[in-house]
Each structure stands twice: as C-alpha cells, then as structure tokens.
Amino acid sequence: MFDLSGRVALVTGASRGIGRATAVALASQGAWVAVNYATNAAAAEETLAAMRAAGGDGELLPFDVSDAAAVTAAVEGLVQRKGPMAIAVANAGVNVDALLLRAQEEDFDRMLATNVKGTLFLAKASVRSMMKARFGRIIAVSSVVGAMGNAGQTMYAASKSALVGMARSIAREYGSRGVTCNVVSPGYVETDMTAGMTDEVRKKLIEMTPAGRIGRPEDVAAAVVYLASAEAAWVTGQVLGVNGGLRM
Ligand code: NAP
C-alpha cells in the first residue's frame, strides 16, 4: 500500500482493538512500531506477534497516556534508542456511558485525562524530534460521536470533539516543519469497547449505515496508514471519517 520502511512509529492503546490493527498495519508496511498499552501485557504480546507475522517488528512500551512524565520518558527513550519519531498515533481511549443527569465527575475526569490529555502529551513529546527530522505524522483517533453527539455519551463526545481543535492547532503550528496532524474519526467498530452493544442497537446502526455493516479495526487502520505516509504530506488539519457513510 504505502512504504513506511525506516519510520519509527508509536501507537498508544495498541494491545487491543483499533490500536492493535493499526500497529499491525503500520508494521506490515515497514514501520518499526512501539506497542503501547496500559495494563494488558498478554494482549500487547499478541499484537507484537501479529506484527512479526506480518513481516514487521517493534517492541512493547507500556505507560499510562494520562501521566505526562511517563509519556515524555517513554518517547525520549524511544528516540534515543531508535531515532526520530516519525509516526505518533494517539489511539488509547476510554468510554463511560451515562445520561447527563447521571454523569459522574470522576468518569469525566478519566475520559479527559486519557482521551484528551493523553493525546496532547503524546503530541508534545513527539513533535521536537519530528521537527528536527522535518518529517512527522501525528494522528489522533476521535469518534463519529464527537461530531454527531449521542444520547448517553455527553462526556465521551466532549472528549472526542476536543481532539479536532487540538489537531488543527498542532497542524497550524508545525505545518512548515514537515509535521502534519490529522484526526481519524471512526464510526462504530467491532472491539471490546463496543462489545456491550445490544442486538437491537447493532441492527439499527447497520440500517443507518450505507455500507451496511459495523466497522472492523482494519478499516480504521488503513486510514491511519494513509495519513502516516509520505504521500499524505499535503493533508493536514483534516478529519477523516471512517464510518461506512454513517455520517457524511
Ligand atoms: P478498546 O478495544 O477498548 O482498547 C482500548 C485500548 O486503549 C487498549 O489497548 C488499552 O490498553 C488502551 N488504554 C486505555 N487507557 C489507557 C491509558 N491510560 N494508557 C495507555 N493505554 C490505555 O478500544 P477501541 O475500541 O479499539 O478504541 C480505540 C480508540 O478508538 C479509542 O480512542 C476509542 O475512543 C476510539 N473509537 C472507538 C470506536 C469503536 O466503535 N470501537 C469508535 C470510535 C472511536 P489495555 O489493553 O492495557 O487496557
């Protein structure tokens, strides 16, 4: 598809779901991929094995994306060991559904810390080496819910729409240095995060989706590979919807 040989990449939340598929897709195109996760080491090992089976390589790099010092230390260590960071994918995310009247501040704090601050910390830690190398691809994983809203997801939607303003500001700051920053905005994708969806909701979603199916992690991963490529140099500050047409 696109040649990412020689590029160092880091994917947060790569132990499962969309992050795993993204790490495997980047590795299969030649990138060397650091596989971040929070706690699930066994799942992260499976990601690394899948990357190797796809002809790529990388390493496990556990840290909590909401811990600024941990993110900085991990990225600085990676750059020292492997060279400039070329591709930073801020994918790690958490979701707690609640109607507005039942919203709990601690849940909101957790979503903001992981989804929003985690993206900022990764971008901040990565951008210096990207600027020096005059090549960088920062990609944030938002959600269709951030743009459409969804009853029961007020807090999650707020955390996901925040990424759009963040990415566009980063795109403006570093565009002249060869660094792009874009957002991938998936629709509903088959992962642990959506495993609790009822059959009724699933059926309704499929009816509303022109492509006639729920997404697969690989659908999103392919969009990330494109945005990570040299060929996407003139694409920055954009939101790429990957949702089967659910939102146009
Ligand atoms: P998932 O299957 O629940 O996996 C979440 C991943 O994030 C895991 O690898 C988890 O690591 C990691 N993670 C969570 N908190 C972390 C932290 N503080 N530090 C580091 N890693 C952390 O999620 P998913 O469905 O693949 O979603 C991935 C991204 O896509 C999220 O940002 C989500 O909001 C977004 N998204 C998902 C959908 C969907 O339908 N699934 C739709 C739109 C957007 P552990 O394994 O160690 O827990």
PDB file of N, CA, C and O in Angstrom, residues 33-94:
ATOM      1  N   VAL A  33       7.396  -0.430  15.049  1.00  0.00           N
ATOM      2  CA  VAL A  33       6.274   0.088  15.844  1.00  0.00           C
ATOM      3  C   VAL A  33       6.406  -0.214  17.337  1.00  0.00           C
ATOM      4  O   VAL A  33       6.517  -1.380  17.745  1.00  0.00           O
ATOM      5  N   ALA A  34       6.385   0.830  18.163  1.00  0.00           N
ATOM      6  CA  ALA A  34       6.307   0.672  19.614  1.00  0.00           C
ATOM      7  C   ALA A  34       4.840   0.484  19.992  1.00  0.00           C
ATOM      8  O   ALA A  34       3.988   1.306  19.641  1.00  0.00           O
ATOM      9  N   VAL A  35       4.591  -0.617  20.689  1.00  0.00           N
ATOM     10  CA  VAL A  35       3.224  -1.019  21.035  1.00  0.00           C
ATOM     11  C   VAL A  35       2.933  -0.583  22.476  1.00  0.00           C
ATOM     12  O   VAL A  35       3.380  -1.201  23.435  1.00  0.00           O
ATOM     13  N   ASN A  36       2.193   0.510  22.612  1.00  0.00           N
ATOM     14  CA  ASN A  36       1.860   0.973  23.967  1.00  0.00           C
ATOM     15  C   ASN A  36       0.576   0.322  24.462  1.00  0.00           C
ATOM     16  O   ASN A  36      -0.311  -0.025  23.679  1.00  0.00           O
ATOM     17  N   TYR A  37       0.490   0.170  25.783  1.00  0.00           N
ATOM     18  CA  TYR A  37      -0.735  -0.305  26.426  1.00  0.00           C
ATOM     19  C   TYR A  37      -0.692   0.161  27.872  1.00  0.00           C
ATOM     20  O   TYR A  37       0.347   0.659  28.351  1.00  0.00           O
ATOM     21  N   ALA A  38      -1.814  -0.018  28.590  1.00  0.00           N
ATOM     22  CA  ALA A  38      -1.865   0.420  29.994  1.00  0.00           C
ATOM     23  C   ALA A  38      -1.503  -0.732  30.919  1.00  0.00           C
ATOM     24  O   ALA A  38      -0.549  -0.641  31.700  1.00  0.00           O
ATOM     25  N   THR A  39      -2.254  -1.838  30.842  1.00  0.00           N
ATOM     26  CA  THR A  39      -2.057  -2.931  31.803  1.00  0.00           C
ATOM     27  C   THR A  39      -2.008  -4.324  31.169  1.00  0.00           C
ATOM     28  O   THR A  39      -1.525  -5.263  31.794  1.00  0.00           O
ATOM     29  N   ASN A  40      -2.516  -4.447  29.952  1.00  0.00           N
ATOM     30  CA  ASN A  40      -2.778  -5.768  29.388  1.00  0.00           C
ATOM     31  C   ASN A  40      -1.578  -6.307  28.580  1.00  0.00           C
ATOM     32  O   ASN A  40      -1.600  -6.342  27.344  1.00  0.00           O
ATOM     33  N   ALA A  41      -0.542  -6.739  29.323  1.00  0.00           N
ATOM     34  CA  ALA A  41       0.709  -7.152  28.665  1.00  0.00           C
ATOM     35  C   ALA A  41       0.508  -8.357  27.737  1.00  0.00           C
ATOM     36  O   ALA A  41       1.105  -8.425  26.654  1.00  0.00           O
ATOM     37  N   ALA A  42      -0.342  -9.301  28.153  1.00  0.00           N
ATOM     38  CA  ALA A  42      -0.534 -10.510  27.334  1.00  0.00           C
ATOM     39  C   ALA A  42      -1.129 -10.141  25.977  1.00  0.00           C
ATOM     40  O   ALA A  42      -0.696 -10.665  24.930  1.00  0.00           O
ATOM     41  N   ALA A  43      -2.101  -9.223  25.987  1.00  0.00           N
ATOM     42  CA  ALA A  43      -2.712  -8.794  24.720  1.00  0.00           C
ATOM     43  C   ALA A  43      -1.696  -8.039  23.867  1.00  0.00           C
ATOM     44  O   ALA A  43      -1.653  -8.202  22.638  1.00  0.00           O
ATOM     45  N   ALA A  44      -0.858  -7.225  24.512  1.00  0.00           N
ATOM     46  CA  ALA A  44       0.157  -6.473  23.759  1.00  0.00           C
ATOM     47  C   ALA A  44       1.160  -7.428  23.102  1.00  0.00           C
ATOM     48  O   ALA A  44       1.611  -7.191  21.969  1.00  0.00           O
ATOM     49  N   GLU A  45       1.483  -8.517  23.799  1.00  0.00           N
ATOM     50  CA  GLU A  45       2.383  -9.534  23.213  1.00  0.00           C
ATOM     51  C   GLU A  45       1.759 -10.116  21.946  1.00  0.00           C
ATOM     52  O   GLU A  45       2.467 -10.398  20.971  1.00  0.00           O
ATOM     53  N   GLU A  46       0.447 -10.306  21.978  1.00  0.00           N
ATOM     54  CA  GLU A  46      -0.236 -10.844  20.782  1.00  0.00           C
ATOM     55  C   GLU A  46      -0.136  -9.860  19.618  1.00  0.00           C
ATOM     56  O   GLU A  46       0.007 -10.257  18.462  1.00  0.00           O
ATOM     57  N   THR A  47      -0.227  -8.567  19.940  1.00  0.00           N
ATOM     58  CA  THR A  47      -0.072  -7.553  18.885  1.00  0.00           C
ATOM     59  C   THR A  47       1.314  -7.661  18.260  1.00  0.00           C
ATOM     60  O   THR A  47       1.466  -7.667  17.029  1.00  0.00           O
ATOM     61  N   LEU A  48       2.334  -7.734  19.128  1.00  0.00           N
ATOM     62  CA  LEU A  48       3.710  -7.815  18.635  1.00  0.00           C
ATOM     63  C   LEU A  48       3.900  -9.067  17.768  1.00  0.00           C
ATOM     64  O   LEU A  48       4.529  -9.014  16.701  1.00  0.00           O
ATOM     65  N   ALA A  49       3.312 -10.187  18.208  1.00  0.00           N
ATOM     66  CA  ALA A  49       3.421 -11.423  17.428  1.00  0.00           C
ATOM     67  C   ALA A  49       2.741 -11.252  16.067  1.00  0.00           C
ATOM     68  O   ALA A  49       3.269 -11.699  15.032  1.00  0.00           O
ATOM     69  N   ALA A  50       1.593 -10.577  16.044  1.00  0.00           N
ATOM     70  CA  ALA A  50       0.881 -10.357  14.773  1.00  0.00           C
ATOM     71  C   ALA A  50       1.686  -9.440  13.857  1.00  0.00           C
ATOM     72  O   ALA A  50       1.717  -9.632  12.631  1.00  0.00           O
ATOM     73  N   MET A  51       2.349  -8.442  14.458  1.00  0.00           N
ATOM     74  CA  MET A  51       3.210  -7.547  13.655  1.00  0.00           C
ATOM     75  C   MET A  51       4.336  -8.343  13.011  1.00  0.00           C
ATOM     76  O   MET A  51       4.656  -8.149  11.830  1.00  0.00           O
ATOM     77  N   ARG A  52       4.929  -9.248  13.811  1.00  0.00           N
ATOM     78  CA  ARG A  52       6.048 -10.044  13.277  1.00  0.00           C
ATOM     79  C   ARG A  52       5.557 -11.004  12.196  1.00  0.00           C
ATOM     80  O   ARG A  52       6.226 -11.183  11.174  1.00  0.00           O
ATOM     81  N   ALA A  53       4.390 -11.569  12.426  1.00  0.00           N
ATOM     82  CA  ALA A  53       3.824 -12.478  11.411  1.00  0.00           C
ATOM     83  C   ALA A  53       3.548 -11.739  10.108  1.00  0.00           C
ATOM     84  O   ALA A  53       3.569 -12.344   9.023  1.00  0.00           O
ATOM     85  N   ALA A  54       3.297 -10.430  10.225  1.00  0.00           N
ATOM     86  CA  ALA A  54       3.033  -9.621   9.022  1.00  0.00           C
ATOM     87  C   ALA A  54       4.325  -9.103   8.400  1.00  0.00           C
ATOM     88  O   ALA A  54       4.289  -8.274   7.484  1.00  0.00           O
ATOM     89  N   GLY A  55       5.478  -9.548   8.947  1.00  0.00           N
ATOM     90  CA  GLY A  55       6.765  -9.178   8.351  1.00  0.00           C
ATOM     91  C   GLY A  55       7.394  -7.944   8.961  1.00  0.00           C
ATOM     92  O   GLY A  55       8.419  -7.463   8.481  1.00  0.00           O
ATOM     93  N   GLY A  56       6.790  -7.416  10.036  1.00  0.00           N
ATOM     94  CA  GLY A  56       7.318  -6.206  10.659  1.00  0.00           C
ATOM     95  C   GLY A  56       7.973  -6.480  11.993  1.00  0.00           C
ATOM     96  O   GLY A  56       8.209  -7.630  12.363  1.00  0.00           O
ATOM     97  N   ASP A  57       8.288  -5.392  12.728  1.00  0.00           N
ATOM     98  CA  ASP A  57       8.896  -5.554  14.048  1.00  0.00           C
ATOM     99  C   ASP A  57       8.623  -4.323  14.903  1.00  0.00           C
ATOM    100  O   ASP A  57       8.135  -3.299  14.416  1.00  0.00           O
ATOM    101  N   GLY A  58       8.986  -4.453  16.196  1.00  0.00           N
ATOM    102  CA  GLY A  58       8.777  -3.357  17.132  1.00  0.00           C
ATOM    103  C   GLY A  58       9.051  -3.836  18.536  1.00  0.00           C
ATOM    104  O   GLY A  58       9.794  -4.806  18.733  1.00  0.00           O
ATOM    105  N   GLU A  59       8.471  -3.170  19.516  1.00  0.00           N
ATOM    106  CA  GLU A  59       8.667  -3.573  20.914  1.00  0.00           C
ATOM    107  C   GLU A  59       7.452  -3.153  21.728  1.00  0.00           C
ATOM    108  O   GLU A  59       6.639  -2.340  21.275  1.00  0.00           O
ATOM    109  N   LEU A  60       7.352  -3.701  22.939  1.00  0.00           N
ATOM    110  CA  LEU A  60       6.287  -3.284  23.853  1.00  0.00           C
ATOM    111  C   LEU A  60       6.747  -2.050  24.607  1.00  0.00           C
ATOM    112  O   LEU A  60       7.909  -1.957  25.018  1.00  0.00           O
ATOM    113  N   LEU A  61       5.847  -1.105  24.806  1.00  0.00           N
ATOM    114  CA  LEU A  61       6.203   0.136  25.502  1.00  0.00           C
ATOM    115  C   LEU A  61       5.030   0.563  26.404  1.00  0.00           C
ATOM    116  O   LEU A  61       4.256   1.460  26.055  1.00  0.00           O
ATOM    117  N   PRO A  62       4.909  -0.108  27.576  1.00  0.00           N
ATOM    118  CA  PRO A  62       3.774   0.218  28.435  1.00  0.00           C
ATOM    119  C   PRO A  62       3.948   1.563  29.150  1.00  0.00           C
ATOM    120  O   PRO A  62       5.036   1.861  29.630  1.00  0.00           O
ATOM    121  N   PHE A  63       2.914   2.363  29.146  1.00  0.00           N
ATOM    122  CA  PHE A  63       2.829   3.547  30.004  1.00  0.00           C
ATOM    123  C   PHE A  63       1.395   4.040  29.992  1.00  0.00           C
ATOM    124  O   PHE A  63       0.622   3.683  29.102  1.00  0.00           O
ATOM    125  N   ASP A  64       1.078   4.833  31.000  1.00  0.00           N
ATOM    126  CA  ASP A  64      -0.254   5.416  31.103  1.00  0.00           C
ATOM    127  C   ASP A  64      -0.245   6.746  30.351  1.00  0.00           C
ATOM    128  O   ASP A  64       0.486   7.668  30.739  1.00  0.00           O
ATOM    129  N   VAL A  65      -1.038   6.859  29.301  1.00  0.00           N
ATOM    130  CA  VAL A  65      -1.002   8.072  28.469  1.00  0.00           C
ATOM    131  C   VAL A  65      -1.422   9.327  29.235  1.00  0.00           C
ATOM    132  O   VAL A  65      -1.127  10.441  28.810  1.00  0.00           O
ATOM    133  N   SER A  66      -2.107   9.148  30.353  1.00  0.00           N
ATOM    134  CA  SER A  66      -2.552  10.320  31.113  1.00  0.00           C
ATOM    135  C   SER A  66      -1.485  10.816  32.092  1.00  0.00           C
ATOM    136  O   SER A  66      -1.695  11.793  32.799  1.00  0.00           O
ATOM    137  N   ASP A  67      -0.340  10.151  32.120  1.00  0.00           N
ATOM    138  CA  ASP A  67       0.763  10.519  33.011  1.00  0.00           C
ATOM    139  C   ASP A  67       1.834  11.222  32.164  1.00  0.00           C
ATOM    140  O   ASP A  67       2.611  10.579  31.450  1.00  0.00           O
ATOM    141  N   ALA A  68       1.847  12.557  32.259  1.00  0.00           N
ATOM    142  CA  ALA A  68       2.710  13.349  31.366  1.00  0.00           C
ATOM    143  C   ALA A  68       4.173  12.923  31.475  1.00  0.00           C
ATOM    144  O   ALA A  68       4.866  12.783  30.453  1.00  0.00           O
ATOM    145  N   ALA A  69       4.648  12.723  32.707  1.00  0.00           N
ATOM    146  CA  ALA A  69       6.067  12.382  32.891  1.00  0.00           C
ATOM    147  C   ALA A  69       6.371  11.018  32.265  1.00  0.00           C
ATOM    148  O   ALA A  69       7.431  10.825  31.646  1.00  0.00           O
ATOM    149  N   ALA A  70       5.441  10.084  32.390  1.00  0.00           N
ATOM    150  CA  ALA A  70       5.644   8.747  31.831  1.00  0.00           C
ATOM    151  C   ALA A  70       5.674   8.800  30.296  1.00  0.00           C
ATOM    152  O   ALA A  70       6.491   8.120  29.658  1.00  0.00           O
ATOM    153  N   VAL A  71       4.800   9.612  29.716  1.00  0.00           N
ATOM    154  CA  VAL A  71       4.768   9.725  28.250  1.00  0.00           C
ATOM    155  C   VAL A  71       6.085  10.319  27.757  1.00  0.00           C
ATOM    156  O   VAL A  71       6.718   9.805  26.825  1.00  0.00           O
ATOM    157  N   THR A  72       6.521  11.399  28.405  1.00  0.00           N
ATOM    158  CA  THR A  72       7.760  12.065  27.984  1.00  0.00           C
ATOM    159  C   THR A  72       8.941  11.109  28.098  1.00  0.00           C
ATOM    160  O   THR A  72       9.752  10.999  27.157  1.00  0.00           O
ATOM    161  N   ALA A  73       9.036  10.402  29.228  1.00  0.00           N
ATOM    162  CA  ALA A  73      10.173   9.497  29.432  1.00  0.00           C
ATOM    163  C   ALA A  73      10.153   8.390  28.376  1.00  0.00           C
ATOM    164  O   ALA A  73      11.207   8.032  27.808  1.00  0.00           O
ATOM    165  N   ALA A  74       8.979   7.843  28.090  1.00  0.00           N
ATOM    166  CA  ALA A  74       8.888   6.754  27.112  1.00  0.00           C
ATOM    167  C   ALA A  74       9.288   7.229  25.722  1.00  0.00           C
ATOM    168  O   ALA A  74      10.039   6.547  25.010  1.00  0.00           O
ATOM    169  N   VAL A  75       8.802   8.394  25.332  1.00  0.00           N
ATOM    170  CA  VAL A  75       9.099   8.886  23.976  1.00  0.00           C
ATOM    171  C   VAL A  75      10.570   9.266  23.869  1.00  0.00           C
ATOM    172  O   VAL A  75      11.238   8.943  22.877  1.00  0.00           O
ATOM    173  N   GLU A  76      11.110   9.935  24.903  1.00  0.00           N
ATOM    174  CA  GLU A  76      12.535  10.313  24.846  1.00  0.00           C
ATOM    175  C   GLU A  76      13.427   9.077  24.762  1.00  0.00           C
ATOM    176  O   GLU A  76      14.384   9.042  23.991  1.00  0.00           O
ATOM    177  N   GLY A  77      13.096   8.050  25.533  1.00  0.00           N
ATOM    178  CA  GLY A  77      13.871   6.809  25.497  1.00  0.00           C
ATOM    179  C   GLY A  77      13.796   6.163  24.119  1.00  0.00           C
ATOM    180  O   GLY A  77      14.804   5.681  23.580  1.00  0.00           O
ATOM    181  N   LEU A  78      12.613   6.181  23.546  1.00  0.00           N
ATOM    182  CA  LEU A  78      12.411   5.583  22.223  1.00  0.00           C
ATOM    183  C   LEU A  78      13.258   6.304  21.170  1.00  0.00           C
ATOM    184  O   LEU A  78      13.913   5.657  20.336  1.00  0.00           O
ATOM    185  N   VAL A  79      13.241   7.630  21.230  1.00  0.00           N
ATOM    186  CA  VAL A  79      14.004   8.420  20.248  1.00  0.00           C
ATOM    187  C   VAL A  79      15.505   8.151  20.405  1.00  0.00           C
ATOM    188  O   VAL A  79      16.226   8.021  19.409  1.00  0.00           O
ATOM    189  N   GLN A  80      15.956   8.029  21.668  1.00  0.00           N
ATOM    190  CA  GLN A  80      17.383   7.726  21.887  1.00  0.00           C
ATOM    191  C   GLN A  80      17.764   6.364  21.317  1.00  0.00           C
ATOM    192  O   GLN A  80      18.810   6.200  20.697  1.00  0.00           O
ATOM    193  N   ARG A  81      16.866   5.385  21.514  1.00  0.00           N
ATOM    194  CA  ARG A  81      17.177   4.018  21.062  1.00  0.00           C
ATOM    195  C   ARG A  81      17.027   3.840  19.565  1.00  0.00           C
ATOM    196  O   ARG A  81      17.816   3.164  18.924  1.00  0.00           O
ATOM    197  N   LYS A  82      15.969   4.446  18.997  1.00  0.00           N
ATOM    198  CA  LYS A  82      15.589   4.091  17.621  1.00  0.00           C
ATOM    199  C   LYS A  82      15.708   5.229  16.611  1.00  0.00           C
ATOM    200  O   LYS A  82      15.525   5.021  15.422  1.00  0.00           O
ATOM    201  N   GLY A  83      15.939   6.468  17.119  1.00  0.00           N
ATOM    202  CA  GLY A  83      15.990   7.606  16.194  1.00  0.00           C
ATOM    203  C   GLY A  83      14.677   8.360  16.195  1.00  0.00           C
ATOM    204  O   GLY A  83      13.776   8.036  16.972  1.00  0.00           O
ATOM    205  N   PRO A  84      14.582   9.397  15.341  1.00  0.00           N
ATOM    206  CA  PRO A  84      13.426  10.301  15.390  1.00  0.00           C
ATOM    207  C   PRO A  84      12.085   9.580  15.266  1.00  0.00           C
ATOM    208  O   PRO A  84      11.944   8.632  14.498  1.00  0.00           O
ATOM    209  N   MET A  85      11.158  10.057  16.042  1.00  0.00           N
ATOM    210  CA  MET A  85       9.793   9.522  15.968  1.00  0.00           C
ATOM    211  C   MET A  85       9.154  10.069  14.696  1.00  0.00           C
ATOM    212  O   MET A  85       9.116  11.276  14.482  1.00  0.00           O
ATOM    213  N   ALA A  86       8.665   9.200  13.853  1.00  0.00           N
ATOM    214  CA  ALA A  86       8.063   9.650  12.595  1.00  0.00           C
ATOM    215  C   ALA A  86       6.540   9.660  12.661  1.00  0.00           C
ATOM    216  O   ALA A  86       5.885  10.535  12.086  1.00  0.00           O
ATOM    217  N   ILE A  87       5.967   8.677  13.366  1.00  0.00           N
ATOM    218  CA  ILE A  87       4.512   8.484  13.342  1.00  0.00           C
ATOM    219  C   ILE A  87       4.021   8.288  14.777  1.00  0.00           C
ATOM    220  O   ILE A  87       4.439   7.345  15.461  1.00  0.00           O
ATOM    221  N   ALA A  88       3.172   9.194  15.246  1.00  0.00           N
ATOM    222  CA  ALA A  88       2.617   9.073  16.600  1.00  0.00           C
ATOM    223  C   ALA A  88       1.104   8.961  16.481  1.00  0.00           C
ATOM    224  O   ALA A  88       0.445   9.896  16.011  1.00  0.00           O
ATOM    225  N   VAL A  89       0.577   7.818  16.896  1.00  0.00           N
ATOM    226  CA  VAL A  89      -0.879   7.604  16.794  1.00  0.00           C
ATOM    227  C   VAL A  89      -1.478   7.607  18.196  1.00  0.00           C
ATOM    228  O   VAL A  89      -1.224   6.707  19.006  1.00  0.00           O
ATOM    229  N   ALA A  90      -2.261   8.642  18.491  1.00  0.00           N
ATOM    230  CA  ALA A  90      -2.915   8.768  19.798  1.00  0.00           C
ATOM    231  C   ALA A  90      -4.265   8.058  19.719  1.00  0.00           C
ATOM    232  O   ALA A  90      -5.282   8.641  19.351  1.00  0.00           O
ATOM    233  N   ASN A  91      -4.218   6.776  20.027  1.00  0.00           N
ATOM    234  CA  ASN A  91      -5.412   5.930  19.886  1.00  0.00           C
ATOM    235  C   ASN A  91      -6.016   5.536  21.223  1.00  0.00           C
ATOM    236  O   ASN A  91      -7.223   5.308  21.311  1.00  0.00           O
ATOM    237  N   ALA A  92      -5.195   5.440  22.282  1.00  0.00           N
ATOM    238  CA  ALA A  92      -5.708   4.969  23.575  1.00  0.00           C
ATOM    239  C   ALA A  92      -6.918   5.798  23.986  1.00  0.00           C
ATOM    240  O   ALA A  92      -6.884   7.030  23.911  1.00  0.00           O
ATOM    241  N   GLY A  93      -7.963   5.125  24.405  1.00  0.00           N
ATOM    242  CA  GLY A  93      -9.162   5.855  24.804  1.00  0.00           C
ATOM    243  C   GLY A  93     -10.027   5.033  25.728  1.00  0.00           C
ATOM    244  O   GLY A  93      -9.939   3.800  25.748  1.00  0.00           O
ATOM    245  N   VAL A  94     -10.809   5.737  26.525  1.00  0.00           N
ATOM    246  CA  VAL A  94     -11.764   5.065  27.401  1.00  0.00           C
ATOM    247  C   VAL A  94     -13.138   5.713  27.231  1.00  0.00           C
ATOM    248  O   VAL A  94     -13.242   6.870  26.838  1.00  0.00           O
TER     249      VAL A  94
END
